[in-house]
């Protein structure tokens, strides 16, 4: 074993190609992380995070973990971040965060502690892993690829954990449904036929305007605008209460703004600064 | 000697009135119609039994009969058997209690005729008679104590008979509490006897009392005296007795004049073997008696309430008895003879006062009486006989018995004897003064009646007992001293009367006493009889009169010596409890509560604050790890 | 260029994520920061897996991803339901559980 490890161990220094990849993508990942924390718009944060995650995916591939790299890009960046964006759109993308810190000393304390933490952990790691060997996974794969190696471990040594993971996923799915479920009165659900008949009995048989039509934003929270620039109340999202509209971006009348472009919608000063109800 | 014949049934003496009380109390309203007859009947029956028993006792050689009933208490080494002792002393008391009791029961039939609580009244009276008989018949101190507390209870219930009157309720409480003080002394004396001698029966205690140390005997004697003072209204516990006159007048006559208040005298006399060993305690008894008889006589001169005057007279006369029994063997017989005579004439006086009140719409203010002798002839005659007996008019009861006491006091022969005798003579003059004042204000002079008062003589059921008692007042003294000498009858208990050499010639003393009495009567005539009696008591009086009106400030002394310090102590304890004990407990709780409230402020509800704490913890852990591994 | 650089990069990303959790109030952004911290942990796992020549680290990272996915689903559902009742996605607004 000792001889085998010694034979497999490559020098501590890595190849130049990898160094180039690291030095290019590492700063990009860091910049993405910082951008995520610093940007006021949640959508921008999400996009910055996607950026960082993609970089990490590349790092995985470089570090002999192609399966994880693919999963990182497909599942994490593709699925999970899309879920984030989905919820963001539901909640309202325009609810930009305030930069005013409301908890006294929170920001200073967070930065001080974070610098201390980074210093301690970084110094510790640097000191402890200065001569970390790069054994590589060539021997661990037994001649198979990366995916068979992972699969072999998953279905042998980590079988129990794997099965438990399935239970966790099922539970998470059910939990999400329970949490997001809206209770309705029994029998209050109408059939398609009843719904269409009821609709044709009203003065407006056609579809309601979608949210954000003619407005600058297109989240569900942004109501549609009528040609004269006023809010179309028919476009209110059903999940939101009427007073919520006051906090949402509200288009201003043409006569007040003058230019057609401005009439298409602007942000009220209050929500742009304070966020929700503050 | 075990009892035979009728004496074996002497427990019926107690059982009959007790059964009467139980029936009347438990029977409720359905016994209302005949309850007073049952109550009177039981006491009359008890009197008959007592009389027959006494006659049987007179025929026996050994005049001490024990009736063993049952085991009362048997715990460890404490074995108290309930039993009765029928000897000449208890026989004398049984006759007095049942005799006067029966008369007063009969009187009460008329006096309480219109009172809605008459059945209850007779029940309490029966309860009292039963307890009093147990007191004098018991053969141990424990039995005496049971009776002692029983009469205290009955006294309390009867003083507060009209419990809707605040004055009556307060007076009852006062009597009960002051009696408690004395009862504690009696109880301690019994405890001391049991702890030192291991027994509480008369025979056992008296048989072995001589083996104790002198100090212990003196302590027992003084504690017994404390009990006697409480029950008999003696100095310094005399203040309750005048207030007890808030009860119905028959109660005043029976309990607070004739019988219960003489229980202290009985106790001292019964404990003669103990006092034989402790001259100190005996002297204290004597002094207490002298002080009390003076206080009572002085206070009696100033009151306008007819019952209170009689009450202070009672206090004073019981003081005479205490003085007598404190004199030792020479005075026991004289004291008990005076007790007997006093039982007659004071009961008669109270019944007469009740009759006057009955006529005057229950008024007790002598300043609103006057000229009643024409309207109430029978009451006037019987009352006058009691009055003459009390002031020691020659050849009536008081003359024989009180003179004997004063004579015995002088016969001590020492300085103390002369002082006490002088005090007694002086008080005899005061007695003549205040009783004459009472007579003059009540029966003579112009009527000063209130509007709408129409005096009328009491019904025969009330006057008959008064007549009987008046006869007793006239004859009892002569009978007990000369005709059937009490000394001879009580000889088995106190020893044969000894012929003593008199310091003063009997004739001289008699002349002096009669002269003092006449002086008192004359002064009363000068001060009260000659001039108009103001309807409202004059407010501007000399300090002496003011002190006498306040009963020599006994209540004030009690208040300032005991009540106020007690209140201060209670307040201090309450303060200590609130601030000290509660303060510590509450303070600890407040400290904990306050600090947790402050600590709770850390729980702001902001997730980010908690996350900050977690990061701080992580920094600490990382730092610690580095410190450990690097160090 | 050694593996230490990857680890230091991971530490920095983790710290940035932690700061984001502490300073951002938008619950979704906070969630993203948590995801960033998880990712930095994954990077560490993969790096050490490579250093030690075993695939176990990668399996562990895989499990982390699975758990993260489940967590995101439930967490976003919670955020949605809170938003539905409180009209706010700010973590500071949900502060009723306090002294």
PDB file of N, CA, C and O in Angstrom, chain B residues 440-485:
ATOM      1  N   UNK B 440     -79.887  54.324  97.937  1.00  0.00           N
ATOM      2  CA  UNK B 440     -80.512  55.642  97.925  1.00  0.00           C
ATOM      3  C   UNK B 440     -80.877  56.058  96.509  1.00  0.00           C
ATOM      4  O   UNK B 440     -81.974  56.577  96.252  1.00  0.00           O
ATOM      5  N   UNK B 441     -79.970  55.822  95.575  1.00  0.00           N
ATOM      6  CA  UNK B 441     -80.236  56.249  94.201  1.00  0.00           C
ATOM      7  C   UNK B 441     -81.322  55.429  93.562  1.00  0.00           C
ATOM      8  O   UNK B 441     -82.029  55.899  92.669  1.00  0.00           O
ATOM      9  N   UNK B 442     -81.460  54.168  93.979  1.00  0.00           N
ATOM     10  CA  UNK B 442     -82.415  53.300  93.305  1.00  0.00           C
ATOM     11  C   UNK B 442     -83.809  53.400  93.910  1.00  0.00           C
ATOM     12  O   UNK B 442     -84.804  53.562  93.204  1.00  0.00           O
ATOM     13  N   UNK B 443     -83.849  53.318  95.220  1.00  0.00           N
ATOM     14  CA  UNK B 443     -85.167  53.123  95.826  1.00  0.00           C
ATOM     15  C   UNK B 443     -85.713  54.376  96.491  1.00  0.00           C
ATOM     16  O   UNK B 443     -86.900  54.447  96.759  1.00  0.00           O
ATOM     17  N   UNK B 444     -84.849  55.344  96.821  1.00  0.00           N
ATOM     18  CA  UNK B 444     -85.339  56.510  97.557  1.00  0.00           C
ATOM     19  C   UNK B 444     -85.227  57.762  96.693  1.00  0.00           C
ATOM     20  O   UNK B 444     -84.766  57.707  95.551  1.00  0.00           O
ATOM     21  N   UNK B 445     -85.622  58.829  97.292  1.00  0.00           N
ATOM     22  CA  UNK B 445     -85.574  60.086  96.570  1.00  0.00           C
ATOM     23  C   UNK B 445     -86.690  60.188  95.553  1.00  0.00           C
ATOM     24  O   UNK B 445     -87.494  59.266  95.383  1.00  0.00           O
ATOM     25  N   UNK B 446     -86.758  61.341  94.880  1.00  0.00           N
ATOM     26  CA  UNK B 446     -87.807  61.526  93.873  1.00  0.00           C
ATOM     27  C   UNK B 446     -87.535  60.684  92.635  1.00  0.00           C
ATOM     28  O   UNK B 446     -86.379  60.407  92.311  1.00  0.00           O
ATOM     29  N   UNK B 447     -88.574  60.250  91.965  1.00  0.00           N
ATOM     30  CA  UNK B 447     -88.380  59.468  90.734  1.00  0.00           C
ATOM     31  C   UNK B 447     -87.689  60.321  89.678  1.00  0.00           C
ATOM     32  O   UNK B 447     -88.024  61.482  89.477  1.00  0.00           O
ATOM     33  N   UNK B 448     -86.725  59.719  89.011  1.00  0.00           N
ATOM     34  CA  UNK B 448     -86.045  60.393  87.896  1.00  0.00           C
ATOM     35  C   UNK B 448     -86.175  59.528  86.645  1.00  0.00           C
ATOM     36  O   UNK B 448     -85.248  59.353  85.881  1.00  0.00           O
ATOM     37  N   UNK B 449     -87.349  58.928  86.501  1.00  0.00           N
ATOM     38  CA  UNK B 449     -87.552  57.931  85.449  1.00  0.00           C
ATOM     39  C   UNK B 449     -87.553  58.576  84.089  1.00  0.00           C
ATOM     40  O   UNK B 449     -87.924  59.731  83.909  1.00  0.00           O
ATOM     41  N   UNK B 450     -87.201  57.800  83.113  1.00  0.00           N
ATOM     42  CA  UNK B 450     -87.305  58.276  81.735  1.00  0.00           C
ATOM     43  C   UNK B 450     -88.747  58.246  81.298  1.00  0.00           C
ATOM     44  O   UNK B 450     -89.619  57.662  81.967  1.00  0.00           O
ATOM     45  N   UNK B 451     -89.024  58.889  80.174  1.00  0.00           N
ATOM     46  CA  UNK B 451     -90.383  58.919  79.642  1.00  0.00           C
ATOM     47  C   UNK B 451     -90.869  57.514  79.343  1.00  0.00           C
ATOM     48  O   UNK B 451     -90.107  56.681  78.853  1.00  0.00           O
ATOM     49  N   UNK B 452     -92.100  57.257  79.652  1.00  0.00           N
ATOM     50  CA  UNK B 452     -92.729  56.004  79.245  1.00  0.00           C
ATOM     51  C   UNK B 452     -92.348  54.815  80.096  1.00  0.00           C
ATOM     52  O   UNK B 452     -92.600  53.673  79.720  1.00  0.00           O
ATOM     53  N   UNK B 453     -91.725  55.055  81.259  1.00  0.00           N
ATOM     54  CA  UNK B 453     -91.379  53.937  82.129  1.00  0.00           C
ATOM     55  C   UNK B 453     -92.455  53.799  83.198  1.00  0.00           C
ATOM     56  O   UNK B 453     -92.792  54.764  83.877  1.00  0.00           O
ATOM     57  N   UNK B 454     -93.021  52.599  83.295  1.00  0.00           N
ATOM     58  CA  UNK B 454     -94.061  52.358  84.282  1.00  0.00           C
ATOM     59  C   UNK B 454     -93.641  51.185  85.133  1.00  0.00           C
ATOM     60  O   UNK B 454     -93.902  50.035  84.775  1.00  0.00           O
ATOM     61  N   UNK B 455     -92.967  51.458  86.257  1.00  0.00           N
ATOM     62  CA  UNK B 455     -92.441  50.346  87.071  1.00  0.00           C
ATOM     63  C   UNK B 455     -93.570  49.463  87.577  1.00  0.00           C
ATOM     64  O   UNK B 455     -94.642  49.939  87.935  1.00  0.00           O
ATOM     65  N   UNK B 456     -93.291  48.155  87.606  1.00  0.00           N
ATOM     66  CA  UNK B 456     -94.274  47.215  88.118  1.00  0.00           C
ATOM     67  C   UNK B 456     -93.516  46.051  88.767  1.00  0.00           C
ATOM     68  O   UNK B 456     -92.380  45.762  88.395  1.00  0.00           O
ATOM     69  N   UNK B 457     -94.156  45.465  89.744  1.00  0.00           N
ATOM     70  CA  UNK B 457     -93.501  44.361  90.448  1.00  0.00           C
ATOM     71  C   UNK B 457     -93.418  43.148  89.538  1.00  0.00           C
ATOM     72  O   UNK B 457     -94.232  42.941  88.636  1.00  0.00           O
ATOM     73  N   UNK B 458     -92.335  42.357  89.764  1.00  0.00           N
ATOM     74  CA  UNK B 458     -92.103  41.184  88.935  1.00  0.00           C
ATOM     75  C   UNK B 458     -93.112  40.089  89.270  1.00  0.00           C
ATOM     76  O   UNK B 458     -93.714  40.093  90.343  1.00  0.00           O
ATOM     77  N   UNK B 459     -93.310  39.129  88.370  1.00  0.00           N
ATOM     78  CA  UNK B 459     -94.243  38.024  88.643  1.00  0.00           C
ATOM     79  C   UNK B 459     -93.716  37.136  89.774  1.00  0.00           C
ATOM     80  O   UNK B 459     -92.521  37.160  90.092  1.00  0.00           O
ATOM     81  N   UNK B 460     -94.581  36.337  90.344  1.00  0.00           N
ATOM     82  CA  UNK B 460     -94.173  35.511  91.503  1.00  0.00           C
ATOM     83  C   UNK B 460     -93.029  34.556  91.180  1.00  0.00           C
ATOM     84  O   UNK B 460     -92.204  34.270  92.051  1.00  0.00           O
ATOM     85  N   UNK B 461     -92.968  34.076  89.930  1.00  0.00           N
ATOM     86  CA  UNK B 461     -91.905  33.129  89.607  1.00  0.00           C
ATOM     87  C   UNK B 461     -90.543  33.801  89.749  1.00  0.00           C
ATOM     88  O   UNK B 461     -89.532  33.137  89.951  1.00  0.00           O
ATOM     89  N   UNK B 462     -90.533  35.129  89.692  1.00  0.00           N
ATOM     90  CA  UNK B 462     -89.272  35.834  89.906  1.00  0.00           C
ATOM     91  C   UNK B 462     -89.101  36.238  91.365  1.00  0.00           C
ATOM     92  O   UNK B 462     -87.988  36.197  91.904  1.00  0.00           O
ATOM     93  N   UNK B 463     -90.181  36.625  91.981  1.00  0.00           N
ATOM     94  CA  UNK B 463     -90.030  37.105  93.359  1.00  0.00           C
ATOM     95  C   UNK B 463     -89.781  35.955  94.327  1.00  0.00           C
ATOM     96  O   UNK B 463     -89.078  36.144  95.323  1.00  0.00           O
ATOM     97  N   UNK B 464     -90.320  34.789  94.040  1.00  0.00           N
ATOM     98  CA  UNK B 464     -90.146  33.673  94.974  1.00  0.00           C
ATOM     99  C   UNK B 464     -88.671  33.345  95.203  1.00  0.00           C
ATOM    100  O   UNK B 464     -88.233  33.262  96.365  1.00  0.00           O
ATOM    101  N   UNK B 465     -87.861  33.181  94.168  1.00  0.00           N
ATOM    102  CA  UNK B 465     -86.432  32.930  94.431  1.00  0.00           C
ATOM    103  C   UNK B 465     -85.780  34.083  95.177  1.00  0.00           C
ATOM    104  O   UNK B 465     -84.909  33.849  96.035  1.00  0.00           O
ATOM    105  N   UNK B 466     -86.244  35.305  94.897  1.00  0.00           N
ATOM    106  CA  UNK B 466     -85.649  36.433  95.610  1.00  0.00           C
ATOM    107  C   UNK B 466     -85.944  36.330  97.090  1.00  0.00           C
ATOM    108  O   UNK B 466     -85.080  36.610  97.940  1.00  0.00           O
ATOM    109  N   UNK B 467     -87.161  35.908  97.393  1.00  0.00           N
ATOM    110  CA  UNK B 467     -87.522  35.788  98.814  1.00  0.00           C
ATOM    111  C   UNK B 467     -86.669  34.706  99.474  1.00  0.00           C
ATOM    112  O   UNK B 467     -86.112  34.882 100.564  1.00  0.00           O
ATOM    113  N   UNK B 468     -86.536  33.558  98.771  1.00  0.00           N
ATOM    114  CA  UNK B 468     -85.751  32.469  99.347  1.00  0.00           C
ATOM    115  C   UNK B 468     -84.322  32.940  99.598  1.00  0.00           C
ATOM    116  O   UNK B 468     -83.746  32.692 100.662  1.00  0.00           O
ATOM    117  N   UNK B 469     -83.774  33.622  98.610  1.00  0.00           N
ATOM    118  CA  UNK B 469     -82.394  34.074  98.757  1.00  0.00           C
ATOM    119  C   UNK B 469     -82.280  35.126  99.848  1.00  0.00           C
ATOM    120  O   UNK B 469     -81.266  35.187 100.558  1.00  0.00           O
ATOM    121  N   UNK B 470     -83.313  35.952 100.007  1.00  0.00           N
ATOM    122  CA  UNK B 470     -83.283  36.948 101.076  1.00  0.00           C
ATOM    123  C   UNK B 470     -83.265  36.263 102.431  1.00  0.00           C
ATOM    124  O   UNK B 470     -82.519  36.662 103.338  1.00  0.00           O
ATOM    125  N   UNK B 471     -84.042  35.226 102.536  1.00  0.00           N
ATOM    126  CA  UNK B 471     -84.021  34.460 103.787  1.00  0.00           C
ATOM    127  C   UNK B 471     -82.621  33.906 104.020  1.00  0.00           C
ATOM    128  O   UNK B 471     -82.067  33.974 105.133  1.00  0.00           O
ATOM    129  N   UNK B 472     -82.037  33.376 102.934  1.00  0.00           N
ATOM    130  CA  UNK B 472     -80.664  32.872 103.058  1.00  0.00           C
ATOM    131  C   UNK B 472     -79.716  33.976 103.464  1.00  0.00           C
ATOM    132  O   UNK B 472     -78.834  33.770 104.299  1.00  0.00           O
ATOM    133  N   UNK B 473     -79.909  35.167 102.905  1.00  0.00           N
ATOM    134  CA  UNK B 473     -79.013  36.279 103.233  1.00  0.00           C
ATOM    135  C   UNK B 473     -79.084  36.599 104.716  1.00  0.00           C
ATOM    136  O   UNK B 473     -78.077  36.907 105.351  1.00  0.00           O
ATOM    137  N   UNK B 474     -80.282  36.504 105.228  1.00  0.00           N
ATOM    138  CA  UNK B 474     -80.442  36.851 106.637  1.00  0.00           C
ATOM    139  C   UNK B 474     -79.844  35.766 107.519  1.00  0.00           C
ATOM    140  O   UNK B 474     -79.064  36.038 108.437  1.00  0.00           O
ATOM    141  N   UNK B 475     -80.144  34.503 107.174  1.00  0.00           N
ATOM    142  CA  UNK B 475     -79.849  33.442 108.120  1.00  0.00           C
ATOM    143  C   UNK B 475     -78.583  32.674 107.877  1.00  0.00           C
ATOM    144  O   UNK B 475     -78.096  31.997 108.784  1.00  0.00           O
ATOM    145  N   UNK B 476     -78.033  32.754 106.670  1.00  0.00           N
ATOM    146  CA  UNK B 476     -76.931  31.862 106.330  1.00  0.00           C
ATOM    147  C   UNK B 476     -75.746  32.075 107.259  1.00  0.00           C
ATOM    148  O   UNK B 476     -75.128  31.123 107.730  1.00  0.00           O
ATOM    149  N   UNK B 477     -75.459  33.339 107.532  1.00  0.00           N
ATOM    150  CA  UNK B 477     -74.273  33.632 108.341  1.00  0.00           C
ATOM    151  C   UNK B 477     -74.391  33.001 109.723  1.00  0.00           C
ATOM    152  O   UNK B 477     -73.499  32.279 110.165  1.00  0.00           O
ATOM    153  N   UNK B 478     -75.486  33.277 110.354  1.00  0.00           N
ATOM    154  CA  UNK B 478     -75.676  32.733 111.686  1.00  0.00           C
ATOM    155  C   UNK B 478     -75.653  31.210 111.643  1.00  0.00           C
ATOM    156  O   UNK B 478     -75.003  30.548 112.457  1.00  0.00           O
ATOM    157  N   UNK B 479     -76.347  30.666 110.622  1.00  0.00           N
ATOM    158  CA  UNK B 479     -76.427  29.210 110.527  1.00  0.00           C
ATOM    159  C   UNK B 479     -75.044  28.602 110.357  1.00  0.00           C
ATOM    160  O   UNK B 479     -74.709  27.601 110.987  1.00  0.00           O
ATOM    161  N   UNK B 480     -74.236  29.214 109.488  1.00  0.00           N
ATOM    162  CA  UNK B 480     -72.961  28.595 109.160  1.00  0.00           C
ATOM    163  C   UNK B 480     -71.923  28.823 110.252  1.00  0.00           C
ATOM    164  O   UNK B 480     -71.001  28.024 110.406  1.00  0.00           O
ATOM    165  N   UNK B 481     -72.054  29.908 110.972  1.00  0.00           N
ATOM    166  CA  UNK B 481     -71.026  30.195 111.975  1.00  0.00           C
ATOM    167  C   UNK B 481     -71.424  29.663 113.357  1.00  0.00           C
ATOM    168  O   UNK B 481     -70.581  29.168 114.089  1.00  0.00           O
ATOM    169  N   UNK B 482     -72.708  29.754 113.637  1.00  0.00           N
ATOM    170  CA  UNK B 482     -73.111  29.391 114.994  1.00  0.00           C
ATOM    171  C   UNK B 482     -73.942  28.115 115.041  1.00  0.00           C
ATOM    172  O   UNK B 482     -73.615  27.183 115.746  1.00  0.00           O
ATOM    173  N   UNK B 483     -75.010  28.045 114.223  1.00  0.00           N
ATOM    174  CA  UNK B 483     -75.970  26.951 114.387  1.00  0.00           C
ATOM    175  C   UNK B 483     -75.399  25.620 113.914  1.00  0.00           C
ATOM    176  O   UNK B 483     -75.312  24.653 114.676  1.00  0.00           O
ATOM    177  N   UNK B 484     -74.972  25.566 112.639  1.00  0.00           N
ATOM    178  CA  UNK B 484     -74.351  24.333 112.121  1.00  0.00           C
ATOM    179  C   UNK B 484     -72.953  24.696 111.647  1.00  0.00           C
ATOM    180  O   UNK B 484     -72.734  24.887 110.467  1.00  0.00           O
ATOM    181  N   UNK B 485     -72.023  24.823 112.547  1.00  0.00           N
ATOM    182  CA  UNK B 485     -70.743  25.445 112.158  1.00  0.00           C
ATOM    183  C   UNK B 485     -70.108  24.771 110.957  1.00  0.00           C
ATOM    184  O   UNK B 485     -69.935  23.555 110.927  1.00  0.00           O
TER     185      UNK B 485
END
